[in-house]
Short mmCIF file of C-alpha atoms in Angstrom, two decimals:
data_model
loop_
_atom_site.label_atom_id
_atom_site.label_comp_id
_atom_site.label_asym_id
_atom_site.label_seq_id
_atom_site.Cartn_x
_atom_site.Cartn_y
_atom_site.Cartn_z
CA UNK A 16 -7.42 -80.08 25.06
CA UNK A 17 -6.09 -80.68 28.58
CA UNK A 18 -5.54 -84.03 30.29
CA UNK A 19 -5.88 -85.24 33.86
CA UNK A 20 -3.22 -87.61 35.20
CA UNK A 21 -3.92 -90.68 37.32
CA UNK A 22 -1.14 -92.78 38.81
CA UNK A 23 -1.33 -96.58 38.81
CA UNK A 24 1.15 -99.37 39.52
CA UNK A 25 1.75 -99.74 35.77
CA UNK A 26 2.29 -96.02 35.16
CA UNK A 27 0.38 -92.80 34.55
CA UNK A 28 -3.03 -92.67 32.87
CA UNK A 29 -3.57 -89.51 30.82
CA UNK A 30 -7.30 -88.87 30.53
CA UNK A 31 -8.86 -86.16 28.38
CA UNK A 32 -10.91 -83.76 30.46
CA UNK A 33 -14.20 -84.53 28.66
CA UNK A 34 -13.88 -88.31 29.15
CA UNK A 35 -16.26 -88.49 32.12
CA UNK A 36 -19.09 -87.18 29.96
CA UNK A 37 -18.31 -89.58 27.09
CA UNK A 38 -17.60 -92.80 28.98
CA UNK A 39 -21.21 -93.86 29.70
CA UNK A 40 -22.05 -93.91 25.98
CA UNK A 41 -19.18 -96.26 24.98
CA UNK A 42 -20.69 -99.55 23.82
CA UNK A 43 -18.03 -100.90 21.40
CA UNK A 44 -14.29 -101.48 21.88
CA UNK A 45 -11.90 -102.47 19.08
CA UNK A 46 -8.26 -103.43 19.57
CA UNK A 47 -5.00 -103.55 17.68
CA UNK A 48 -2.93 -106.69 18.33
CA UNK A 49 0.76 -105.82 18.33
CA UNK A 50 1.75 -103.79 21.38
CA UNK A 51 -1.81 -103.94 22.72
CA UNK A 52 -3.01 -107.54 23.00
CA UNK A 53 0.34 -109.15 22.09
CA UNK A 54 3.96 -108.29 22.89
CA UNK A 55 5.43 -108.30 19.37
CA UNK A 56 8.91 -107.09 20.29
CA UNK A 57 10.42 -110.61 20.28
CA UNK A 58 8.67 -111.47 17.00
CA UNK A 59 7.84 -108.74 14.50
CA UNK A 60 10.54 -106.31 15.63
CA UNK A 61 13.11 -109.10 15.68
CA UNK A 62 11.95 -110.29 12.24
CA UNK A 63 12.59 -106.80 10.82
CA UNK A 64 16.13 -106.79 12.22
CA UNK A 65 16.94 -110.34 11.14
CA UNK A 66 15.44 -110.02 7.66
CA UNK A 67 17.49 -106.91 6.90
CA UNK A 68 20.64 -108.47 8.37
CA UNK A 69 20.23 -111.71 6.40
CA UNK A 70 19.54 -110.11 3.01
CA UNK A 71 22.23 -107.47 3.48
CA UNK A 72 24.93 -109.90 4.64
CA UNK A 73 24.45 -112.05 1.54
CA UNK A 74 24.42 -109.09 -0.85
CA UNK A 75 27.55 -107.43 0.53
CA UNK A 76 29.18 -110.79 1.37
CA UNK A 77 30.31 -109.82 4.83
CA UNK A 78 29.10 -109.91 8.42
CA UNK A 79 26.78 -107.08 9.40
CA UNK A 80 26.54 -105.58 12.87
CA UNK A 81 23.04 -104.65 14.02
CA UNK A 82 21.95 -102.65 10.96
CA UNK A 83 18.52 -102.03 12.49
CA UNK A 84 17.96 -100.53 15.94
CA UNK A 85 14.73 -100.28 17.93
CA UNK A 86 15.03 -96.52 17.55
CA UNK A 87 15.12 -96.79 13.75
CA UNK A 88 12.03 -99.05 13.66
CA UNK A 89 10.22 -96.67 16.00
CA UNK A 90 11.11 -93.65 13.87
CA UNK A 91 9.64 -95.25 10.75
CA UNK A 92 6.46 -96.19 12.62
CA UNK A 93 6.04 -92.71 14.05
CA UNK A 94 5.66 -91.39 10.49
CA UNK A 95 2.22 -93.00 10.33
CA UNK A 96 3.08 -94.88 7.14
CA UNK A 97 4.86 -98.02 8.33
CA UNK A 98 2.37 -100.21 10.16
CA UNK A 99 3.31 -103.03 7.77
CA UNK A 100 6.68 -104.47 8.81
CA UNK A 101 7.42 -105.67 5.27
CA UNK A 102 7.32 -101.99 4.28
CA UNK A 103 9.82 -101.16 7.02
CA UNK A 104 12.22 -103.88 5.84
CA UNK A 105 11.94 -102.65 2.26
CA UNK A 106 12.53 -99.00 3.21
CA UNK A 107 15.67 -99.87 5.19
CA UNK A 108 17.05 -102.03 2.38
CA UNK A 109 16.37 -99.26 -0.15
CA UNK A 110 18.18 -96.78 2.08
CA UNK A 111 21.21 -99.04 2.43
CA UNK A 112 21.39 -100.04 -1.25
CA UNK A 113 21.36 -96.37 -2.26
CA UNK A 114 24.57 -95.84 -0.24
CA UNK A 115 26.67 -98.92 -1.08
CA UNK A 116 30.11 -98.47 -2.70
CA UNK A 117 30.57 -97.91 -6.42
CA UNK A 118 32.09 -101.37 -6.87
CA UNK A 119 28.92 -102.98 -5.48
CA UNK A 120 26.81 -100.80 -7.79
CA UNK A 121 28.72 -102.07 -10.82
CA UNK A 122 28.69 -105.68 -9.61
CA UNK A 123 24.94 -105.61 -9.01
CA UNK A 124 24.22 -104.04 -12.40
CA UNK A 125 26.31 -106.73 -14.07
CA UNK A 126 24.42 -109.48 -12.21
CA UNK A 127 21.13 -107.85 -13.15
CA UNK A 128 22.12 -107.66 -16.83
CA UNK A 129 22.91 -111.38 -16.81
CA UNK A 130 19.87 -112.55 -14.83
CA UNK A 131 16.99 -110.09 -15.19
CA UNK A 132 15.41 -111.93 -18.14
CA UNK A 133 16.23 -115.47 -17.07
CA UNK A 134 12.69 -116.25 -15.85
CA UNK A 135 13.87 -117.38 -12.42
CA UNK A 136 11.13 -119.38 -10.73
CA UNK A 137 10.67 -117.65 -7.37
CA UNK A 138 12.24 -115.34 -4.79
CA UNK A 139 14.62 -117.98 -3.46
CA UNK A 140 15.97 -118.91 -6.88
CA UNK A 141 16.38 -115.25 -7.85
CA UNK A 142 18.11 -114.33 -4.59
CA UNK A 143 20.60 -117.19 -4.76
CA UNK A 144 21.32 -116.53 -8.45
CA UNK A 145 22.12 -112.85 -7.87
CA UNK A 146 24.24 -113.56 -4.79
CA UNK A 147 26.17 -116.15 -6.78
CA UNK A 148 27.00 -113.57 -9.47
CA UNK A 149 28.28 -110.86 -7.13
CA UNK A 150 32.04 -110.41 -7.13
CA UNK A 151 34.02 -111.75 -4.14
CA UNK A 152 36.64 -109.53 -2.45
CA UNK A 153 40.00 -110.01 -4.17
CA UNK A 154 42.43 -107.19 -3.40
CA UNK A 155 44.16 -106.68 -0.06
CA UNK A 156 42.26 -103.42 0.38
CA UNK A 157 38.95 -105.21 -0.12
CA UNK A 158 39.88 -107.94 2.36
CA UNK A 159 40.88 -105.32 4.96
CA UNK A 160 37.56 -103.54 4.38
CA UNK A 161 35.75 -106.71 5.46
CA UNK A 162 37.19 -106.25 8.96
CA UNK A 163 35.61 -102.84 9.42
CA UNK A 164 32.20 -102.60 11.13
CA UNK A 165 29.29 -102.61 8.69
CA UNK A 166 27.04 -100.68 8.31
CA UNK A 167 29.22 -97.69 9.08
CA UNK A 168 28.25 -94.90 11.45
CA UNK A 169 27.65 -92.58 8.50
CA UNK A 170 25.35 -95.08 6.79
CA UNK A 171 23.37 -95.63 10.01
CA UNK A 172 23.01 -91.88 10.49
CA UNK A 173 21.63 -91.45 6.99
CA UNK A 174 19.15 -94.28 7.57
CA UNK A 175 17.83 -92.47 10.62
CA UNK A 176 17.58 -89.25 8.59
CA UNK A 177 15.62 -91.20 5.97
CA UNK A 178 13.22 -92.50 8.62
CA UNK A 179 12.79 -88.98 10.01
CA UNK A 180 11.73 -87.79 6.53
CA UNK A 181 9.22 -90.61 6.04
CA UNK A 182 5.57 -89.59 5.80
CA UNK A 183 2.17 -91.23 6.22
CA UNK A 184 2.23 -92.28 2.55
CA UNK A 185 4.91 -94.82 3.52
CA UNK A 186 7.24 -96.24 0.86
CA UNK A 187 6.50 -93.57 -1.78
CA UNK A 188 7.80 -90.90 0.61
CA UNK A 189 11.02 -92.88 1.20
CA UNK A 190 11.53 -93.40 -2.53
CA UNK A 191 11.07 -89.68 -3.10
CA UNK A 192 13.71 -88.80 -0.49
CA UNK A 193 16.23 -91.23 -2.00
CA UNK A 194 15.68 -90.18 -5.60
CA UNK A 195 15.09 -86.45 -5.16
CA UNK A 196 16.54 -85.22 -1.86
CA UNK A 197 19.54 -87.56 -1.84
CA UNK A 198 19.76 -86.98 -5.56
CA UNK A 199 21.22 -90.33 -6.62
CA UNK A 200 21.86 -90.34 -10.35
CA UNK A 201 23.62 -92.12 -13.19
CA UNK A 202 24.75 -95.69 -12.54
CA UNK A 203 23.76 -95.51 -8.87
CA UNK A 204 20.19 -94.57 -9.77
CA UNK A 205 20.14 -97.36 -12.36
CA UNK A 206 21.34 -99.85 -9.73
CA UNK A 207 18.72 -98.64 -7.25
CA UNK A 208 15.95 -99.28 -9.78
CA UNK A 209 17.41 -102.73 -10.52
CA UNK A 210 17.52 -103.43 -6.77
CA UNK A 211 13.84 -102.51 -6.45
CA UNK A 212 12.98 -104.97 -9.23
CA UNK A 213 15.18 -107.59 -7.58
CA UNK A 214 13.29 -107.33 -4.26
CA UNK A 215 9.88 -107.53 -6.03
CA UNK A 216 8.17 -105.61 -3.26
CA UNK A 217 5.26 -105.06 -3.17
CA UNK A 218 4.54 -108.35 -4.88
CA UNK A 219 3.29 -111.90 -4.50
CA UNK A 220 4.72 -113.55 -1.35
CA UNK A 221 6.43 -116.36 -3.27
CA UNK A 222 8.08 -113.87 -5.65
CA UNK A 223 9.03 -111.14 -3.16
CA UNK A 224 12.40 -111.55 -1.46
CA UNK A 225 11.30 -109.23 1.36
CA UNK A 226 8.15 -111.23 2.16
CA UNK A 227 9.74 -114.63 1.63
CA UNK A 228 12.68 -114.09 3.99
CA UNK A 229 10.56 -112.25 6.57
CA UNK A 230 7.85 -114.93 6.66
CA UNK A 231 10.32 -117.79 6.99
CA UNK A 232 11.96 -116.07 9.95
CA UNK A 233 8.67 -115.03 11.52
CA UNK A 234 6.57 -118.18 11.03
CA UNK A 235 9.29 -120.84 10.91
CA UNK A 236 10.01 -123.55 8.38
CA UNK A 237 7.28 -126.03 9.29
CA UNK A 238 4.51 -123.46 9.19
CA UNK A 239 5.69 -122.02 5.84
CA UNK A 240 5.45 -125.49 4.31
CA UNK A 241 1.97 -125.97 5.76
CA UNK A 242 0.47 -122.54 5.13
CA UNK A 243 2.28 -121.20 2.07
CA UNK A 244 3.21 -124.44 0.33
CA UNK A 245 6.84 -123.51 -0.28
CA UNK A 246 10.01 -125.25 0.81
CA UNK A 247 11.98 -122.92 3.13
CA UNK A 248 15.34 -121.83 1.75
CA UNK A 249 16.40 -119.03 4.10
CA UNK A 250 15.47 -120.29 7.58
CA UNK A 251 14.99 -123.93 8.57
CA UNK A 252 14.22 -123.55 12.27
CA UNK A 253 11.24 -122.47 14.39
CA UNK A 254 9.65 -119.06 13.93
CA UNK A 255 10.03 -115.91 15.98
CA UNK A 256 6.25 -115.94 16.46
CA UNK A 257 6.83 -118.65 19.07
CA UNK A 258 8.51 -116.00 21.27
CA UNK A 259 5.36 -113.88 21.52
CA UNK A 260 3.36 -113.57 24.73
CA UNK A 261 -0.09 -112.07 25.39
CA UNK A 262 -0.15 -108.67 27.05
CA UNK A 263 -3.85 -108.61 27.87
CA UNK A 264 -4.61 -110.33 31.16
CA UNK A 265 -7.43 -112.84 31.55
CA UNK A 266 -8.87 -110.58 34.26
CA UNK A 267 -9.07 -107.70 31.76
CA UNK A 268 -10.80 -109.93 29.21
CA UNK A 269 -13.37 -111.03 31.78
CA UNK A 270 -14.03 -107.38 32.66
CA UNK A 271 -14.51 -106.51 28.97
CA UNK A 272 -16.94 -109.39 28.55
CA UNK A 273 -18.95 -108.37 31.62
CA UNK A 274 -18.97 -104.68 30.70
CA UNK A 275 -19.60 -104.77 26.95
CA UNK A 276 -20.34 -108.38 25.98
CA UNK A 277 -18.53 -110.44 23.36
CA UNK A 278 -20.79 -109.16 20.60
CA UNK A 279 -19.38 -105.63 21.07
CA UNK A 280 -15.66 -106.44 21.03
CA UNK A 281 -13.50 -106.62 17.91
CA UNK A 282 -9.94 -106.55 16.55
CA UNK A 283 -8.43 -104.59 13.66
CA UNK A 284 -4.83 -105.69 13.16
CA UNK A 285 -2.28 -105.65 10.37
CA UNK A 286 -1.21 -109.23 11.06
CA UNK A 287 -2.74 -112.55 9.94
CA UNK A 288 -5.50 -114.26 11.93
CA UNK A 289 -3.47 -117.46 12.30
CA UNK A 290 -0.48 -115.72 13.86
CA UNK A 291 -2.81 -113.98 16.33
CA UNK A 292 -4.49 -117.29 17.15
CA UNK A 293 -1.15 -118.95 17.83
CA UNK A 294 -0.38 -116.40 20.54
CA UNK A 295 -3.82 -115.52 21.93
CA UNK A 296 -5.33 -119.01 21.67
CA UNK A 297 -8.83 -119.30 23.13
CA UNK A 298 -8.81 -115.61 24.05
CA UNK A 299 -9.93 -114.86 20.48
CA UNK A 300 -13.25 -116.51 21.28
CA UNK A 301 -14.07 -113.59 23.59
CA UNK A 302 -14.45 -111.29 20.56
CA UNK A 303 -17.21 -111.02 17.97
CA UNK A 304 -15.98 -113.31 15.14
CA UNK A 305 -17.48 -111.01 12.51
CA UNK A 306 -15.49 -108.07 13.88
CA UNK A 307 -12.09 -109.76 13.69
CA UNK A 308 -10.30 -108.01 10.82
CA UNK A 309 -6.75 -109.19 10.11
CA UNK A 310 -5.45 -107.08 7.27
CA UNK A 311 -2.75 -109.49 6.10
CA UNK A 312 -5.58 -111.90 5.22
CA UNK A 313 -7.51 -109.21 3.34
CA UNK A 314 -5.00 -108.91 0.49
CA UNK A 315 -6.66 -110.35 -2.59
CA UNK A 316 -10.06 -110.57 -0.88
CA UNK A 317 -10.97 -106.89 -0.51
CA UNK A 318 -13.16 -105.06 -3.05
CA UNK A 319 -11.32 -103.85 -6.15
CA UNK A 320 -9.64 -100.50 -5.57
CA UNK A 321 -9.83 -100.69 -1.77
CA UNK A 322 -6.75 -99.49 0.14
CA UNK A 323 -6.35 -102.00 2.94
CA UNK A 324 -3.33 -101.18 5.09
CA UNK A 325 -3.23 -98.78 8.00
CA UNK A 326 -3.56 -95.83 8.34
CA UNK A 327 -6.43 -96.21 5.85
CA UNK A 328 -9.64 -96.95 7.79
CA UNK A 329 -10.75 -99.98 5.73
CA UNK A 330 -10.32 -102.33 8.71
CA UNK A 331 -12.26 -100.08 11.08
CA UNK A 332 -15.17 -99.81 8.69
CA UNK A 333 -15.22 -103.60 8.21
CA UNK A 334 -15.26 -104.27 11.95
CA UNK A 335 -17.81 -101.59 12.82
CA UNK A 336 -20.05 -102.76 9.98
CA UNK A 337 -20.14 -106.23 11.54
CA UNK A 338 -21.05 -104.80 14.96
CA UNK A 339 -24.13 -102.91 13.78
CA UNK A 340 -25.44 -99.74 15.38
CA UNK A 341 -23.40 -98.19 18.17
CA UNK A 342 -23.36 -94.99 20.21
CA UNK A 343 -19.63 -94.57 20.79
CA UNK A 344 -16.66 -96.80 19.97
CA UNK A 345 -13.07 -96.90 21.17
CA UNK A 346 -10.12 -98.14 19.14
CA UNK A 347 -7.17 -99.12 21.34
CA UNK A 348 -3.81 -98.91 19.54
CA UNK A 349 -0.15 -98.19 20.20
CA UNK A 350 1.13 -96.37 17.11
CA UNK A 351 0.84 -93.22 15.05
CA UNK A 352 -0.77 -95.29 12.28
CA UNK A 353 -3.50 -96.40 14.67
CA UNK A 354 -4.29 -92.83 15.74
CA UNK A 355 -4.22 -91.60 12.15
CA UNK A 356 -6.52 -94.43 11.06
CA UNK A 357 -9.14 -93.27 13.57
CA UNK A 358 -8.81 -89.69 12.30
CA UNK A 359 -9.26 -90.79 8.70
CA UNK A 360 -12.42 -92.73 9.56
CA UNK A 361 -14.03 -89.30 10.10
CA UNK A 362 -16.70 -90.59 12.48
CA UNK A 363 -17.27 -88.44 15.56
CA UNK A 364 -18.53 -91.50 17.43
CA UNK A 365 -15.11 -93.17 17.16
CA UNK A 366 -12.36 -92.26 19.66
CA UNK A 367 -8.76 -93.38 20.03
CA UNK A 368 -7.10 -94.78 23.16
CA UNK A 369 -3.29 -94.83 22.96
CA UNK A 370 -1.00 -97.39 24.62
CA UNK A 371 2.51 -96.16 25.39
CA UNK A 372 4.17 -98.62 27.77
CA UNK A 373 4.70 -101.74 25.64
CA UNK A 374 7.27 -100.55 23.11
CA UNK A 375 10.06 -98.11 22.38
CA UNK A 376 9.69 -94.33 22.70
CA UNK A 377 7.10 -93.89 25.46
CA UNK A 378 7.57 -90.12 25.83
CA UNK A 379 7.30 -89.54 22.09
CA UNK A 380 4.19 -91.70 21.92
CA UNK A 381 2.50 -89.81 24.75
CA UNK A 382 3.21 -86.47 23.07
CA UNK A 383 1.98 -87.75 19.72
CA UNK A 384 -1.22 -89.21 21.14
CA UNK A 385 -1.97 -85.98 22.99
CA UNK A 386 -1.43 -84.00 19.80
CA UNK A 387 -3.98 -86.23 18.07
CA UNK A 388 -6.47 -85.78 20.94
CA UNK A 389 -6.60 -89.38 22.12
CA UNK A 390 -9.41 -89.73 24.63
CA UNK A 391 -7.00 -91.54 26.97
CA UNK A 392 -3.35 -92.65 27.00
CA UNK A 393 -2.57 -95.76 29.05
CA UNK A 394 0.56 -97.73 30.00
CA UNK A 395 -1.03 -101.00 28.85
CA UNK A 396 -4.41 -102.34 27.77
CA UNK A 397 -4.85 -103.74 31.28
CA UNK A 398 -5.57 -100.23 32.61
CA UNK A 399 -8.84 -100.02 30.64
CA UNK A 400 -10.93 -101.10 33.66
CA UNK A 401 -9.27 -98.38 35.74
CA UNK A 402 -10.13 -95.82 33.06
CA UNK A 403 -13.82 -96.67 33.31
CA UNK A 404 -13.90 -97.22 37.08
CA UNK A 405 -13.04 -93.63 37.94
CA UNK A 406 -15.46 -91.83 35.63
#
């Protein structure tokens, strides 16, 4: 399928050649949040980096130097299986733990043998107990090692290779690469399994070290007390969510309301409603409240057996069900998971619009969206009016 190109101040619009015939029948528009309505780079992306750095620095008892790059996060997301940032944190930690020195392997296994059956109350108590058991550097060689950059270039390279092998199944594909393709065995394999149990991910937020540290960094101490009812132990300051800013302009929202009406606008996002509300504020009132699906809030509330996270189309079906009959719907997203979710919905009336200009890897995104036959590929959500104006 070929595309026409239109130049705007924000960048190039790539429009599928059959768009002009389809545009008049569009009567529903659904949106992702991160990278579409909200700039999540200072919040979610930063929370991934800081969560990994915090957990890793305590476990290896040394300073760490940028263990997570934007390129690494982007590579995981491009697999189609890492829309959930907790998953990305877990995958990176797995990849690092599988490569740590033999001495750390033995130290961690010893700590696990002493603490695994202690019945530690929650993630914070477990984390601090394990860190307290790990052996401190003693020999001159070990002290000198602390001065070397960590993670090493080799370790970083292998992390990127791990991300490149990730698939749309997400964490199971990463686990398979570590256990089968990397071929870790013996005591290292035993330590890796113990490390997985230590993280408790997936798991209940209060018990999972990944979720607990991430949420304290993302939401901030005060909000964690209010919303989750736990006393912060890892981060006592404000949350990274406070750094977010809306991408969608008020002018674009007014155009959407005039063109489609509030009753025909919805959101399907992996985040929680409250975090979206904190950034978007009253703008959320311009969407159909029944078609606001925030997948983080769906855990524990969805029907038994339902697979909630992207790229599964659960959220799309929920939102479209609330909107009633429609002729043609657009889902506006910025990631491979978003495009794959639309494909898996298997509804010919549903089309994908890709956003490429609000995150890392614009060229790769454009190529990926074209390969998945996006009806249009835009620099930002604010070019939607331009897309419809020139049909």
